Amino acid sequence: MTSQLPWPQRGARDVSEPRRGRDFIARHGETVFNAARRLQGTAPHTPLTRAGFAQADEMGRALLAELGPKPALTLWASPTGRALQTLAIIAEHLDLDWHGATTDARLGEIDTGSWGGRSYPDLAAELGSIVLPGGLLKVAPDGETYPQIAARLAGWLDDSDGPGDRLVVMHGISSRVLRGVMTGAPADPLVDAPVLPGLPQGSVVALAGGVERIVHLGRGRAPA
């Protein structure tokens, strides 16, 4: 289980002084775990499927249309294989060097504890539905809470603050929390942390001045 300080009870990050630059936040493409309906959590490498590679291609084309070739863009990613595979394809479209990317474990997915690797149907048969209204996962007994996710992502934002545009490739649930933190969303009463609505795998949003815009809506599954 990840240990983090609790998310501040004010429920939202202060966005009165937004970062000088745009943030393009991408959800990685479909993986073999997604296709098999298994919880990935902190699994270090669950490879992309052919659909996942196609989704990464679509994101790359959309960002190329948005930014043009060789954009002045800092590359960030979760250190998981699925995020780095997705980033590699996007970077190729943009003619950027994948090797210049920075990884940070704080961009990783929710830690699902002992639920990690298990199938959604098996867990539902044993425990009832583990999915909350709106598509978020319930918290595993030994897993990470949403305030803990918000706290680690707020810490990443503080440590990575600076001017310029950047691309961040990450995960379904953690990206929902990051987007909530960056837009100053109120805490969702179901999870006690800021979250925005889920987007399908292969989606990209742009955030500037605390305002979100969808750059590309993916065609993948969207359980989270």
JSON list of C-alpha atoms in Angstrom, two decimals:
[
{"chain": "A", "resi": 1, "resn": "MET", "atom": "CA", "xyz": [0.00, 0.00, 0.00]},
{"chain": "A", "resi": 2, "resn": "THR", "atom": "CA", "xyz": [1.27, 3.48, -0.85]},
{"chain": "A", "resi": 3, "resn": "SER", "atom": "CA", "xyz": [1.80, 5.74, 2.14]},
{"chain": "A", "resi": 4, "resn": "GLN", "atom": "CA", "xyz": [1.08, 9.42, 1.57]},
{"chain": "A", "resi": 5, "resn": "LEU", "atom": "CA", "xyz": [-0.11, 12.36, 3.59]},
{"chain": "A", "resi": 6, "resn": "PRO", "atom": "CA", "xyz": [-3.89, 12.81, 3.40]},
{"chain": "A", "resi": 7, "resn": "TRP", "atom": "CA", "xyz": [-5.35, 15.12, 0.80]},
{"chain": "A", "resi": 8, "resn": "PRO", "atom": "CA", "xyz": [-6.12, 18.56, 2.30]},
{"chain": "A", "resi": 9, "resn": "GLN", "atom": "CA", "xyz": [-9.73, 18.77, 3.37]},
{"chain": "A", "resi": 10, "resn": "ARG", "atom": "CA", "xyz": [-10.26, 22.01, 1.47]},
{"chain": "A", "resi": 11, "resn": "GLY", "atom": "CA", "xyz": [-10.93, 19.59, -1.40]},
{"chain": "A", "resi": 12, "resn": "ALA", "atom": "CA", "xyz": [-9.06, 21.30, -4.21]},
{"chain": "A", "resi": 13, "resn": "ARG", "atom": "CA", "xyz": [-5.62, 22.59, -5.16]},
{"chain": "A", "resi": 14, "resn": "ASP", "atom": "CA", "xyz": [-5.21, 26.36, -5.35]},
{"chain": "A", "resi": 15, "resn": "VAL", "atom": "CA", "xyz": [-5.34, 27.21, -9.06]},
{"chain": "A", "resi": 16, "resn": "SER", "atom": "CA", "xyz": [-5.45, 31.00, -8.60]},
{"chain": "A", "resi": 17, "resn": "GLU", "atom": "CA", "xyz": [-1.90, 31.13, -10.00]},
{"chain": "A", "resi": 18, "resn": "PRO", "atom": "CA", "xyz": [-1.94, 28.52, -12.79]},
{"chain": "A", "resi": 19, "resn": "ARG", "atom": "CA", "xyz": [1.23, 27.16, -14.33]},
{"chain": "A", "resi": 20, "resn": "ARG", "atom": "CA", "xyz": [2.63, 29.07, -17.30]},
{"chain": "A", "resi": 21, "resn": "GLY", "atom": "CA", "xyz": [2.17, 26.50, -20.03]},
{"chain": "A", "resi": 22, "resn": "ARG", "atom": "CA", "xyz": [-0.21, 23.85, -21.27]},
{"chain": "A", "resi": 23, "resn": "ASP", "atom": "CA", "xyz": [-0.45, 20.32, -19.93]},
{"chain": "A", "resi": 24, "resn": "PHE", "atom": "CA", "xyz": [-1.48, 17.57, -22.35]},
{"chain": "A", "resi": 25, "resn": "ILE", "atom": "CA", "xyz": [-2.61, 14.61, -20.26]},
{"chain": "A", "resi": 26, "resn": "ALA", "atom": "CA", "xyz": [-2.96, 11.29, -22.08]},
{"chain": "A", "resi": 27, "resn": "ARG", "atom": "CA", "xyz": [-4.44, 8.00, -20.91]},
{"chain": "A", "resi": 28, "resn": "HIS", "atom": "CA", "xyz": [-2.40, 5.02, -22.13]},
{"chain": "A", "resi": 29, "resn": "GLY", "atom": "CA", "xyz": [-3.78, 2.63, -24.73]},
{"chain": "A", "resi": 30, "resn": "GLU", "atom": "CA", "xyz": [-5.56, -0.65, -24.06]},
{"chain": "A", "resi": 31, "resn": "THR", "atom": "CA", "xyz": [-3.49, -3.42, -22.45]},
{"chain": "A", "resi": 32, "resn": "VAL", "atom": "CA", "xyz": [-3.80, -7.18, -22.18]},
{"chain": "A", "resi": 33, "resn": "PHE", "atom": "CA", "xyz": [-5.13, -6.67, -18.64]},
{"chain": "A", "resi": 34, "resn": "ASN", "atom": "CA", "xyz": [-7.79, -4.25, -19.88]},
{"chain": "A", "resi": 35, "resn": "ALA", "atom": "CA", "xyz": [-8.86, -6.68, -22.58]},
{"chain": "A", "resi": 36, "resn": "ALA", "atom": "CA", "xyz": [-9.08, -9.51, -20.02]},
{"chain": "A", "resi": 37, "resn": "ARG", "atom": "CA", "xyz": [-10.93, -7.30, -17.49]},
{"chain": "A", "resi": 38, "resn": "ARG", "atom": "CA", "xyz": [-8.23, -7.56, -14.85]},
{"chain": "A", "resi": 39, "resn": "LEU", "atom": "CA", "xyz": [-7.20, -4.87, -12.38]},
{"chain": "A", "resi": 40, "resn": "GLN", "atom": "CA", "xyz": [-3.75, -3.53, -13.21]},
{"chain": "A", "resi": 41, "resn": "GLY", "atom": "CA", "xyz": [-3.06, -1.17, -10.35]},
{"chain": "A", "resi": 42, "resn": "THR", "atom": "CA", "xyz": [0.68, -0.88, -9.86]},
{"chain": "A", "resi": 43, "resn": "ALA", "atom": "CA", "xyz": [1.61, -3.78, -12.17]},
{"chain": "A", "resi": 44, "resn": "PRO", "atom": "CA", "xyz": [4.88, -2.62, -13.76]},
{"chain": "A", "resi": 45, "resn": "HIS", "atom": "CA", "xyz": [4.31, -3.97, -17.26]},
{"chain": "A", "resi": 46, "resn": "THR", "atom": "CA", "xyz": [1.08, -5.11, -18.86]},
{"chain": "A", "resi": 47, "resn": "PRO", "atom": "CA", "xyz": [1.72, -4.81, -22.62]},
{"chain": "A", "resi": 48, "resn": "LEU", "atom": "CA", "xyz": [-0.46, -2.91, -25.05]},
{"chain": "A", "resi": 49, "resn": "THR", "atom": "CA", "xyz": [-2.80, -4.85, -27.31]},
{"chain": "A", "resi": 50, "resn": "ARG", "atom": "CA", "xyz": [-3.06, -4.14, -31.02]},
{"chain": "A", "resi": 51, "resn": "ALA", "atom": "CA", "xyz": [-6.01, -1.90, -30.17]},
{"chain": "A", "resi": 52, "resn": "GLY", "atom": "CA", "xyz": [-3.80, -0.13, -27.63]},
{"chain": "A", "resi": 53, "resn": "PHE", "atom": "CA", "xyz": [-1.12, 0.56, -30.22]},
{"chain": "A", "resi": 54, "resn": "ALA", "atom": "CA", "xyz": [-3.80, 1.88, -32.59]},
{"chain": "A", "resi": 55, "resn": "GLN", "atom": "CA", "xyz": [-5.10, 4.19, -29.86]},
{"chain": "A", "resi": 56, "resn": "ALA", "atom": "CA", "xyz": [-1.57, 5.50, -29.24]},
{"chain": "A", "resi": 57, "resn": "ASP", "atom": "CA", "xyz": [-1.24, 6.14, -32.99]},
{"chain": "A", "resi": 58, "resn": "GLU", "atom": "CA", "xyz": [-4.48, 8.14, -32.92]},
{"chain": "A", "resi": 59, "resn": "MET", "atom": "CA", "xyz": [-3.23, 10.23, -30.00]},
{"chain": "A", "resi": 60, "resn": "GLY", "atom": "CA", "xyz": [0.02, 10.88, -31.82]},
{"chain": "A", "resi": 61, "resn": "ARG", "atom": "CA", "xyz": [-1.79, 12.05, -34.94]},
{"chain": "A", "resi": 62, "resn": "ALA", "atom": "CA", "xyz": [-4.10, 14.29, -32.91]},
{"chain": "A", "resi": 63, "resn": "LEU", "atom": "CA", "xyz": [-1.21, 15.89, -31.04]},
{"chain": "A", "resi": 64, "resn": "LEU", "atom": "CA", "xyz": [0.72, 16.37, -34.28]},
{"chain": "A", "resi": 65, "resn": "ALA", "atom": "CA", "xyz": [-2.29, 18.21, -35.73]},
{"chain": "A", "resi": 66, "resn": "GLU", "atom": "CA", "xyz": [-2.50, 20.28, -32.54]},
{"chain": "A", "resi": 67, "resn": "LEU", "atom": "CA", "xyz": [1.19, 21.08, -32.05]},
{"chain": "A", "resi": 68, "resn": "GLY", "atom": "CA", "xyz": [3.02, 20.41, -35.31]},
{"chain": "A", "resi": 69, "resn": "PRO", "atom": "CA", "xyz": [6.32, 18.50, -35.62]},
{"chain": "A", "resi": 70, "resn": "LYS", "atom": "CA", "xyz": [9.06, 18.85, -33.02]},
{"chain": "A", "resi": 71, "resn": "PRO", "atom": "CA", "xyz": [6.99, 20.92, -30.58]},
{"chain": "A", "resi": 72, "resn": "ALA", "atom": "CA", "xyz": [8.64, 22.48, -27.54]},
{"chain": "A", "resi": 73, "resn": "LEU", "atom": "CA", "xyz": [7.19, 19.87, -25.25]},
{"chain": "A", "resi": 74, "resn": "THR", "atom": "CA", "xyz": [8.56, 18.29, -22.08]},
{"chain": "A", "resi": 75, "resn": "LEU", "atom": "CA", "xyz": [7.75, 14.57, -21.89]},
{"chain": "A", "resi": 76, "resn": "TRP", "atom": "CA", "xyz": [6.58, 12.95, -18.65]},
{"chain": "A", "resi": 77, "resn": "ALA", "atom": "CA", "xyz": [5.23, 9.47, -17.97]},
{"chain": "A", "resi": 78, "resn": "SER", "atom": "CA", "xyz": [4.34, 6.95, -15.34]},
{"chain": "A", "resi": 79, "resn": "PRO", "atom": "CA", "xyz": [7.23, 4.45, -15.21]},
{"chain": "A", "resi": 80, "resn": "THR", "atom": "CA", "xyz": [4.96, 1.55, -16.20]},
{"chain": "A", "resi": 81, "resn": "GLY", "atom": "CA", "xyz": [5.54, -0.23, -19.48]},
{"chain": "A", "resi": 82, "resn": "ARG", "atom": "CA", "xyz": [2.08, 0.56, -20.79]},
{"chain": "A", "resi": 83, "resn": "ALA", "atom": "CA", "xyz": [2.57, 4.30, -20.32]},
{"chain": "A", "resi": 84, "resn": "LEU", "atom": "CA", "xyz": [6.07, 4.24, -21.82]},
{"chain": "A", "resi": 85, "resn": "GLN", "atom": "CA", "xyz": [4.92, 2.17, -24.82]},
{"chain": "A", "resi": 86, "resn": "THR", "atom": "CA", "xyz": [2.15, 4.69, -25.44]},
{"chain": "A", "resi": 87, "resn": "LEU", "atom": "CA", "xyz": [4.57, 7.59, -25.10]},
{"chain": "A", "resi": 88, "resn": "ALA", "atom": "CA", "xyz": [7.03, 6.00, -27.54]},
{"chain": "A", "resi": 89, "resn": "ILE", "atom": "CA", "xyz": [4.41, 5.93, -30.29]},
{"chain": "A", "resi": 90, "resn": "ILE", "atom": "CA", "xyz": [3.21, 9.47, -29.60]},
{"chain": "A", "resi": 91, "resn": "ALA", "atom": "CA", "xyz": [6.80, 10.75, -29.54]},
{"chain": "A", "resi": 92, "resn": "GLU", "atom": "CA", "xyz": [7.48, 9.15, -32.91]},
{"chain": "A", "resi": 93, "resn": "HIS", "atom": "CA", "xyz": [4.55, 11.04, -34.44]},
{"chain": "A", "resi": 94, "resn": "LEU", "atom": "CA", "xyz": [5.83, 14.31, -32.96]},
{"chain": "A", "resi": 95, "resn": "ASP", "atom": "CA", "xyz": [9.45, 13.60, -33.97]},
{"chain": "A", "resi": 96, "resn": "LEU", "atom": "CA", "xyz": [10.54, 13.90, -30.34]},
{"chain": "A", "resi": 97, "resn": "ASP", "atom": "CA", "xyz": [13.15, 11.81, -28.53]},
{"chain": "A", "resi": 98, "resn": "TRP", "atom": "CA", "xyz": [11.47, 9.25, -26.25]},
{"chain": "A", "resi": 99, "resn": "HIS", "atom": "CA", "xyz": [14.75, 8.90, -24.37]},
{"chain": "A", "resi": 100, "resn": "GLY", "atom": "CA", "xyz": [14.37, 12.48, -23.14]},
{"chain": "A", "resi": 101, "resn": "ALA", "atom": "CA", "xyz": [11.25, 11.63, -21.16]},
{"chain": "A", "resi": 102, "resn": "THR", "atom": "CA", "xyz": [11.15, 11.86, -17.37]},
{"chain": "A", "resi": 103, "resn": "THR", "atom": "CA", "xyz": [9.32, 9.21, -15.38]},
{"chain": "A", "resi": 104, "resn": "ASP", "atom": "CA", "xyz": [7.86, 9.67, -11.92]},
{"chain": "A", "resi": 105, "resn": "ALA", "atom": "CA", "xyz": [6.22, 6.97, -9.82]},
{"chain": "A", "resi": 106, "resn": "ARG", "atom": "CA", "xyz": [3.75, 9.53, -8.51]},
{"chain": "A", "resi": 107, "resn": "LEU", "atom": "CA", "xyz": [2.10, 9.47, -11.96]},
{"chain": "A", "resi": 108, "resn": "GLY", "atom": "CA", "xyz": [1.28, 5.78, -11.52]},
{"chain": "A", "resi": 109, "resn": "GLU", "atom": "CA", "xyz": [-2.14, 4.21, -11.19]},
{"chain": "A", "resi": 110, "resn": "ILE", "atom": "CA", "xyz": [-4.10, 3.59, -8.00]},
{"chain": "A", "resi": 111, "resn": "ASP", "atom": "CA", "xyz": [-2.54, 0.88, -5.84]},
{"chain": "A", "resi": 112, "resn": "THR", "atom": "CA", "xyz": [-5.21, -1.82, -5.65]},
{"chain": "A", "resi": 113, "resn": "GLY", "atom": "CA", "xyz": [-3.37, -3.89, -3.05]},
{"chain": "A", "resi": 114, "resn": "SER", "atom": "CA", "xyz": [-4.34, -7.55, -2.97]},
{"chain": "A", "resi": 115, "resn": "TRP", "atom": "CA", "xyz": [-6.96, -6.93, -5.68]},
{"chain": "A", "resi": 116, "resn": "GLY", "atom": "CA", "xyz": [-4.21, -6.28, -8.23]},
{"chain": "A", "resi": 117, "resn": "GLY", "atom": "CA", "xyz": [-4.19, -8.78, -11.10]},
{"chain": "A", "resi": 118, "resn": "ARG", "atom": "CA", "xyz": [-7.58, -10.22, -10.20]},
{"chain": "A", "resi": 119, "resn": "SER", "atom": "CA", "xyz": [-10.51, -10.10, -12.62]},
{"chain": "A", "resi": 120, "resn": "TYR", "atom": "CA", "xyz": [-13.44, -7.75, -12.18]},
{"chain": "A", "resi": 121, "resn": "PRO", "atom": "CA", "xyz": [-15.99, -10.62, -12.48]},
{"chain": "A", "resi": 122, "resn": "ASP", "atom": "CA", "xyz": [-14.22, -12.73, -9.84]},
{"chain": "A", "resi": 123, "resn": "LEU", "atom": "CA", "xyz": [-14.05, -9.86, -7.38]},
{"chain": "A", "resi": 124, "resn": "ALA", "atom": "CA", "xyz": [-17.69, -8.95, -8.05]},
{"chain": "A", "resi": 125, "resn": "ALA", "atom": "CA", "xyz": [-18.77, -12.55, -7.41]},
{"chain": "A", "resi": 126, "resn": "GLU", "atom": "CA", "xyz": [-16.89, -12.51, -4.11]},
{"chain": "A", "resi": 127, "resn": "LEU", "atom": "CA", "xyz": [-17.48, -8.96, -2.87]},
{"chain": "A", "resi": 128, "resn": "GLY", "atom": "CA", "xyz": [-20.23, -7.44, -4.98]},
{"chain": "A", "resi": 129, "resn": "SER", "atom": "CA", "xyz": [-19.52, -4.62, -7.39]},
{"chain": "A", "resi": 130, "resn": "ILE", "atom": "CA", "xyz": [-16.15, -2.94, -6.83]},
{"chain": "A", "resi": 131, "resn": "VAL", "atom": "CA", "xyz": [-17.05, -0.05, -9.17]},
{"chain": "A", "resi": 132, "resn": "LEU", "atom": "CA", "xyz": [-18.58, 3.14, -7.78]},
{"chain": "A", "resi": 133, "resn": "PRO", "atom": "CA", "xyz": [-21.17, 5.27, -9.60]},
{"chain": "A", "resi": 134, "resn": "GLY", "atom": "CA", "xyz": [-19.26, 7.23, -12.23]},
{"chain": "A", "resi": 135, "resn": "GLY", "atom": "CA", "xyz": [-16.78, 4.42, -12.85]},
{"chain": "A", "resi": 136, "resn": "LEU", "atom": "CA", "xyz": [-14.23, 4.87, -10.06]},
{"chain": "A", "resi": 137, "resn": "LEU", "atom": "CA", "xyz": [-12.97, 1.81, -8.24]},
{"chain": "A", "resi": 138, "resn": "LYS", "atom": "CA", "xyz": [-13.77, 1.14, -4.63]},
{"chain": "A", "resi": 139, "resn": "VAL", "atom": "CA", "xyz": [-10.69, 1.19, -2.41]},
{"chain": "A", "resi": 140, "resn": "ALA", "atom": "CA", "xyz": [-9.21, -2.24, -1.65]},
{"chain": "A", "resi": 141, "resn": "PRO", "atom": "CA", "xyz": [-8.83, -3.05, 2.07]},
{"chain": "A", "resi": 142, "resn": "ASP", "atom": "CA", "xyz": [-5.04, -2.83, 1.70]},
{"chain": "A", "resi": 143, "resn": "GLY", "atom": "CA", "xyz": [-5.05, -0.39, -1.22]},
{"chain": "A", "resi": 144, "resn": "GLU", "atom": "CA", "xyz": [-4.48, 3.28, -1.81]},
{"chain": "A", "resi": 145, "resn": "THR", "atom": "CA", "xyz": [-7.16, 5.86, -0.99]},
{"chain": "A", "resi": 146, "resn": "TYR", "atom": "CA", "xyz": [-8.17, 8.71, -3.28]},
{"chain": "A", "resi": 147, "resn": "PRO", "atom": "CA", "xyz": [-6.91, 11.39, -0.86]},
{"chain": "A", "resi": 148, "resn": "GLN", "atom": "CA", "xyz": [-3.53, 9.64, -0.97]},
{"chain": "A", "resi": 149, "resn": "ILE", "atom": "CA", "xyz": [-3.57, 9.70, -4.79]},
{"chain": "A", "resi": 150, "resn": "ALA", "atom": "CA", "xyz": [-4.44, 13.40, -4.77]},
{"chain": "A", "resi": 151, "resn": "ALA", "atom": "CA", "xyz": [-1.65, 14.12, -2.29]},
{"chain": "A", "resi": 152, "resn": "ARG", "atom": "CA", "xyz": [1.05, 12.38, -4.34]},
{"chain": "A", "resi": 153, "resn": "LEU", "atom": "CA", "xyz": [-0.11, 14.07, -7.55]},
{"chain": "A", "resi": 154, "resn": "ALA", "atom": "CA", "xyz": [-0.21, 17.48, -5.87]},
{"chain": "A", "resi": 155, "resn": "GLY", "atom": "CA", "xyz": [3.34, 16.79, -4.73]},
{"chain": "A", "resi": 156, "resn": "TRP", "atom": "CA", "xyz": [4.38, 15.98, -8.30]},
{"chain": "A", "resi": 157, "resn": "LEU", "atom": "CA", "xyz": [2.78, 19.22, -9.50]},
{"chain": "A", "resi": 158, "resn": "ASP", "atom": "CA", "xyz": [4.68, 21.22, -6.91]},
{"chain": "A", "resi": 159, "resn": "ASP", "atom": "CA", "xyz": [8.00, 19.54, -7.70]},
{"chain": "A", "resi": 160, "resn": "SER", "atom": "CA", "xyz": [7.62, 19.77, -11.49]},
{"chain": "A", "resi": 161, "resn": "ASP", "atom": "CA", "xyz": [6.28, 23.33, -11.60]},
{"chain": "A", "resi": 162, "resn": "GLY", "atom": "CA", "xyz": [7.74, 25.54, -14.30]},
{"chain": "A", "resi": 163, "resn": "PRO", "atom": "CA", "xyz": [6.95, 27.25, -17.60]},
{"chain": "A", "resi": 164, "resn": "GLY", "atom": "CA", "xyz": [6.40, 25.55, -20.94]},
{"chain": "A", "resi": 165, "resn": "ASP", "atom": "CA", "xyz": [4.15, 22.91, -22.43]},
{"chain": "A", "resi": 166, "resn": "ARG", "atom": "CA", "xyz": [4.37, 19.27, -21.40]},
{"chain": "A", "resi": 167, "resn": "LEU", "atom": "CA", "xyz": [2.87, 15.90, -22.24]},
{"chain": "A", "resi": 168, "resn": "VAL", "atom": "CA", "xyz": [2.00, 13.53, -19.40]},
{"chain": "A", "resi": 169, "resn": "VAL", "atom": "CA", "xyz": [1.13, 9.89, -20.19]},
{"chain": "A", "resi": 170, "resn": "MET", "atom": "CA", "xyz": [-0.54, 8.09, -17.31]},
{"chain": "A", "resi": 171, "resn": "HIS", "atom": "CA", "xyz": [-3.56, 6.05, -16.24]},
{"chain": "A", "resi": 172, "resn": "GLY", "atom": "CA", "xyz": [-7.34, 6.07, -16.05]},
{"chain": "A", "resi": 173, "resn": "ILE", "atom": "CA", "xyz": [-8.00, 6.72, -12.38]},
{"chain": "A", "resi": 174, "resn": "SER", "atom": "CA", "xyz": [-4.87, 8.68, -11.53]},
{"chain": "A", "resi": 175, "resn": "SER", "atom": "CA", "xyz": [-5.43, 10.98, -14.52]},
{"chain": "A", "resi": 176, "resn": "ARG", "atom": "CA", "xyz": [-8.98, 11.67, -13.33]},
{"chain": "A", "resi": 177, "resn": "VAL", "atom": "CA", "xyz": [-7.60, 12.75, -9.98]},
{"chain": "A", "resi": 178, "resn": "LEU", "atom": "CA", "xyz": [-4.78, 14.82, -11.53]},
{"chain": "A", "resi": 179, "resn": "ARG", "atom": "CA", "xyz": [-7.26, 16.60, -13.79]},
{"chain": "A", "resi": 180, "resn": "GLY", "atom": "CA", "xyz": [-9.47, 17.25, -10.77]},
{"chain": "A", "resi": 181, "resn": "VAL", "atom": "CA", "xyz": [-6.57, 18.66, -8.77]},
{"chain": "A", "resi": 182, "resn": "MET", "atom": "CA", "xyz": [-5.40, 20.87, -11.65]},
{"chain": "A", "resi": 183, "resn": "THR", "atom": "CA", "xyz": [-8.83, 22.32, -12.34]},
{"chain": "A", "resi": 184, "resn": "GLY", "atom": "CA", "xyz": [-9.62, 22.97, -8.69]},
{"chain": "A", "resi": 185, "resn": "ALA", "atom": "CA", "xyz": [-12.56, 20.56, -8.69]},
{"chain": "A", "resi": 186, "resn": "PRO", "atom": "CA", "xyz": [-14.34, 20.04, -5.37]},
{"chain": "A", "resi": 187, "resn": "ALA", "atom": "CA", "xyz": [-13.86, 16.79, -3.51]},
{"chain": "A", "resi": 188, "resn": "ASP", "atom": "CA", "xyz": [-16.18, 14.04, -4.74]},
{"chain": "A", "resi": 189, "resn": "PRO", "atom": "CA", "xyz": [-18.12, 12.91, -1.65]},
{"chain": "A", "resi": 190, "resn": "LEU", "atom": "CA", "xyz": [-17.79, 9.26, -2.69]},
{"chain": "A", "resi": 191, "resn": "VAL", "atom": "CA", "xyz": [-13.99, 9.32, -2.54]},
{"chain": "A", "resi": 192, "resn": "ASP", "atom": "CA", "xyz": [-13.15, 12.53, -0.63]},
{"chain": "A", "resi": 193, "resn": "ALA", "atom": "CA", "xyz": [-10.85, 13.79, -3.39]},
{"chain": "A", "resi": 194, "resn": "PRO", "atom": "CA", "xyz": [-11.21, 15.90, -6.55]},
{"chain": "A", "resi": 195, "resn": "VAL", "atom": "CA", "xyz": [-11.93, 13.88, -9.70]},
{"chain": "A", "resi": 196, "resn": "LEU", "atom": "CA", "xyz": [-13.14, 14.71, -13.19]},
{"chain": "A", "resi": 197, "resn": "PRO", "atom": "CA", "xyz": [-15.24, 12.39, -15.38]},
{"chain": "A", "resi": 198, "resn": "GLY", "atom": "CA", "xyz": [-13.49, 9.38, -16.89]},
{"chain": "A", "resi": 199, "resn": "LEU", "atom": "CA", "xyz": [-12.41, 9.32, -20.53]},
{"chain": "A", "resi": 200, "resn": "PRO", "atom": "CA", "xyz": [-11.82, 6.25, -22.74]},
{"chain": "A", "resi": 201, "resn": "GLN", "atom": "CA", "xyz": [-8.37, 4.81, -23.21]},
{"chain": "A", "resi": 202, "resn": "GLY", "atom": "CA", "xyz": [-6.48, 6.68, -25.87]},
{"chain": "A", "resi": 203, "resn": "SER", "atom": "CA", "xyz": [-7.86, 10.09, -24.88]},
{"chain": "A", "resi": 204, "resn": "VAL", "atom": "CA", "xyz": [-5.89, 13.33, -24.54]},
{"chain": "A", "resi": 205, "resn": "VAL", "atom": "CA", "xyz": [-6.93, 16.53, -22.81]},
{"chain": "A", "resi": 206, "resn": "ALA", "atom": "CA", "xyz": [-5.25, 19.94, -22.69]},
{"chain": "A", "resi": 207, "resn": "LEU", "atom": "CA", "xyz": [-5.22, 21.93, -19.46]},
{"chain": "A", "resi": 208, "resn": "ALA", "atom": "CA", "xyz": [-4.34, 25.62, -19.37]},
{"chain": "A", "resi": 209, "resn": "GLY", "atom": "CA", "xyz": [-5.19, 28.17, -16.72]},
{"chain": "A", "resi": 210, "resn": "GLY", "atom": "CA", "xyz": [-7.19, 25.59, -14.79]},
{"chain": "A", "resi": 211, "resn": "VAL", "atom": "CA", "xyz": [-9.51, 24.92, -17.76]},
{"chain": "A", "resi": 212, "resn": "GLU", "atom": "CA", "xyz": [-9.70, 21.57, -19.53]},
{"chain": "A", "resi": 213, "resn": "ARG", "atom": "CA", "xyz": [-10.30, 20.91, -23.24]},
{"chain": "A", "resi": 214, "resn": "ILE", "atom": "CA", "xyz": [-10.54, 17.52, -24.94]},
{"chain": "A", "resi": 215, "resn": "VAL", "atom": "CA", "xyz": [-7.94, 17.22, -27.71]},
{"chain": "A", "resi": 216, "resn": "HIS", "atom": "CA", "xyz": [-8.79, 13.65, -28.70]},
{"chain": "A", "resi": 217, "resn": "LEU", "atom": "CA", "xyz": [-11.48, 11.32, -27.42]},
{"chain": "A", "resi": 218, "resn": "GLY", "atom": "CA", "xyz": [-10.21, 7.78, -27.55]},
{"chain": "A", "resi": 219, "resn": "ARG", "atom": "CA", "xyz": [-12.15, 4.69, -28.58]},
{"chain": "A", "resi": 220, "resn": "GLY", "atom": "CA", "xyz": [-11.01, 2.40, -25.80]},
{"chain": "A", "resi": 221, "resn": "ARG", "atom": "CA", "xyz": [-12.81, 0.96, -22.81]},
{"chain": "A", "resi": 222, "resn": "ALA", "atom": "CA", "xyz": [-13.61, 3.38, -20.01]},
{"chain": "A", "resi": 223, "resn": "PRO", "atom": "CA", "xyz": [-14.24, 1.46, -16.76]},
{"chain": "A", "resi": 224, "resn": "ALA", "atom": "CA", "xyz": [-12.46, 4.17, -14.78]}
]
